[in-house]
Amino acid sequence: MFGIFTIILYILALGLLIFSFIKDKKKTKMALKKAWKAFENILPQFLSILIIIGILLAVLSPETISKMVGRQSGWIGMVIASVIGSITLIPGFVAFPLASALLKSGAGIMQIAVFISTLMMVGIVTVPVEWDY
């Protein structure tokens, strides 16, 4: 289930957490509380996106996905993928597993590359927030 690299990272993270706890218990507890709050804030968005993606992957057949953004869709598929990527607001930690699922469902590599690129860089939905900066 887990690769050796993942296990090493978990052990390293746990070791550094223990080191931090030994060095300063108060700061470590405060950091863990902040991390938990951040997790609680992200969780509803993450779950709702996963549910929507699950429903879409259940409703749309692999043939439909392949027809819209498959290898054969060419530049029209890339335009569709770029529009979808530009207007959706999906965090990166959800976008890459979604890209994997889309590839397994028949989407083309170029179309998914365009989707991920526009998803991470364009963000039409966030323009009003970013306008002031």
Coordinates of C-alpha atoms in Angstrom, one line a residue:
M1 CA 0.0 0.0 0.0
F2 CA 2.7 2.5 1.0
G3 CA 6.0 2.7 -0.8
I4 CA 9.3 2.8 1.1
F5 CA 9.7 6.5 0.4
T6 CA 6.3 7.3 1.9
I7 CA 7.2 5.2 5.0
I8 CA 10.5 7.1 5.4
L9 CA 8.7 10.4 5.1
Y10 CA 6.2 9.4 7.8
I11 CA 9.0 8.2 10.1
L12 CA 10.9 11.5 9.5
A13 CA 7.9 13.6 10.2
L14 CA 7.1 11.7 13.4
G15 CA 10.8 11.9 14.5
L16 CA 10.8 15.7 13.9
L17 CA 7.5 16.1 15.8
I18 CA 9.0 14.2 18.8
F19 CA 12.1 16.4 18.6
S20 CA 10.0 19.5 18.5
F21 CA 7.9 18.3 21.4
I22 CA 11.1 17.6 23.5
K23 CA 12.6 21.0 22.6
D24 CA 9.4 23.1 23.4
K25 CA 6.2 21.4 24.4
K26 CA 4.1 24.6 24.4
K27 CA 5.0 25.7 20.9
T28 CA 4.6 22.1 19.5
K29 CA 1.1 21.9 21.1
M30 CA 0.2 25.3 19.7
A31 CA 1.5 24.3 16.2
L32 CA -0.6 21.1 16.3
K33 CA -3.7 23.0 17.3
K34 CA -3.2 25.4 14.4
A35 CA -2.6 22.5 12.0
W36 CA -5.8 20.8 13.3
K37 CA -7.8 24.1 12.7
A38 CA -6.4 24.3 9.2
F39 CA -7.4 20.7 8.6
E40 CA -10.9 21.4 9.9
N41 CA -11.2 24.4 7.5
I42 CA -10.1 22.4 4.5
L43 CA -12.1 19.2 5.2
P44 CA -15.6 20.4 4.1
Q45 CA -14.2 21.8 0.8
F46 CA -12.2 18.7 0.2
L47 CA -15.1 16.3 0.9
S48 CA -17.5 18.3 -1.2
I49 CA -15.1 18.3 -4.2
L50 CA -14.5 14.6 -3.8
I51 CA -18.2 13.9 -3.7
I52 CA -18.8 16.0 -6.8
I53 CA -15.9 14.3 -8.7
G54 CA -17.1 10.9 -7.6
I55 CA -20.6 11.7 -8.9
L56 CA -19.3 13.1 -12.2
L57 CA -17.1 10.1 -12.7
A58 CA -20.0 7.8 -12.0
V59 CA -22.4 9.7 -14.3
L60 CA -20.0 10.3 -17.2
S61 CA -18.9 7.2 -18.9
P62 CA -15.3 6.7 -19.9
E63 CA -16.4 7.1 -23.5
T64 CA -18.0 10.5 -22.8
I65 CA -14.8 11.7 -21.0
S66 CA -12.7 10.3 -23.9
K67 CA -14.9 12.1 -26.5
M68 CA -14.7 15.4 -24.6
V69 CA -11.1 15.5 -23.5
G70 CA -9.6 12.4 -25.0
R71 CA -6.6 12.1 -27.2
Q72 CA -8.9 12.2 -30.3
S73 CA -10.5 15.5 -29.2
G74 CA -7.5 17.4 -30.3
W75 CA -7.3 21.2 -29.8
I76 CA -11.1 21.3 -29.1
G77 CA -10.5 19.0 -26.1
M78 CA -7.7 21.3 -25.0
V79 CA -10.0 24.3 -25.2
I80 CA -12.7 22.5 -23.2
A81 CA -10.1 21.4 -20.6
S82 CA -8.7 24.9 -20.3
V83 CA -12.1 26.4 -19.8
I84 CA -13.0 23.9 -17.2
G85 CA -9.6 24.3 -15.5
S86 CA -10.0 28.1 -15.5
I87 CA -13.4 28.3 -13.9
T88 CA -13.2 25.5 -11.3
L89 CA -11.6 26.1 -7.9
I90 CA -9.9 22.8 -6.9
P91 CA -6.9 22.7 -4.6
G92 CA -3.7 21.0 -5.9
F93 CA -3.9 18.1 -3.5
V94 CA -7.2 17.1 -5.2
A95 CA -6.3 18.1 -8.7
F96 CA -3.6 15.6 -9.2
P97 CA -5.6 12.5 -8.1
L98 CA -8.4 13.8 -10.2
A99 CA -6.1 14.0 -13.2
S100 CA -5.1 10.4 -12.6
A101 CA -8.7 9.3 -12.5
L102 CA -9.5 11.2 -15.7
L103 CA -6.5 9.7 -17.4
K104 CA -7.7 6.2 -16.4
S105 CA -11.1 7.1 -17.8
G106 CA -9.8 7.9 -21.2
A107 CA -8.7 11.6 -21.1
G108 CA -5.7 12.6 -23.2
I109 CA -2.4 13.5 -21.7
M110 CA -2.2 16.9 -23.4
Q111 CA -5.8 17.8 -22.4
I112 CA -5.1 16.9 -18.8
A113 CA -1.8 18.9 -18.8
V114 CA -3.8 21.9 -20.1
F115 CA -6.5 21.3 -17.4
I116 CA -4.0 21.1 -14.6
S117 CA -2.0 24.1 -15.8
T118 CA -5.1 26.3 -16.1
L119 CA -6.5 25.0 -12.8
M120 CA -3.3 26.0 -11.0
M121 CA -2.6 29.3 -12.7
V122 CA -5.7 31.0 -14.1
G123 CA -8.5 30.9 -11.5
I124 CA -11.3 33.0 -13.0
V125 CA -13.4 32.4 -9.8
T126 CA -10.7 34.0 -7.6
V127 CA -10.3 37.1 -9.7
P128 CA -12.4 39.4 -7.5
V129 CA -10.4 38.4 -4.4
E130 CA -7.0 38.9 -6.2
W131 CA -8.0 42.1 -7.9
D132 CA -6.9 44.3 -4.9
Y133 CA -3.5 42.7 -4.8

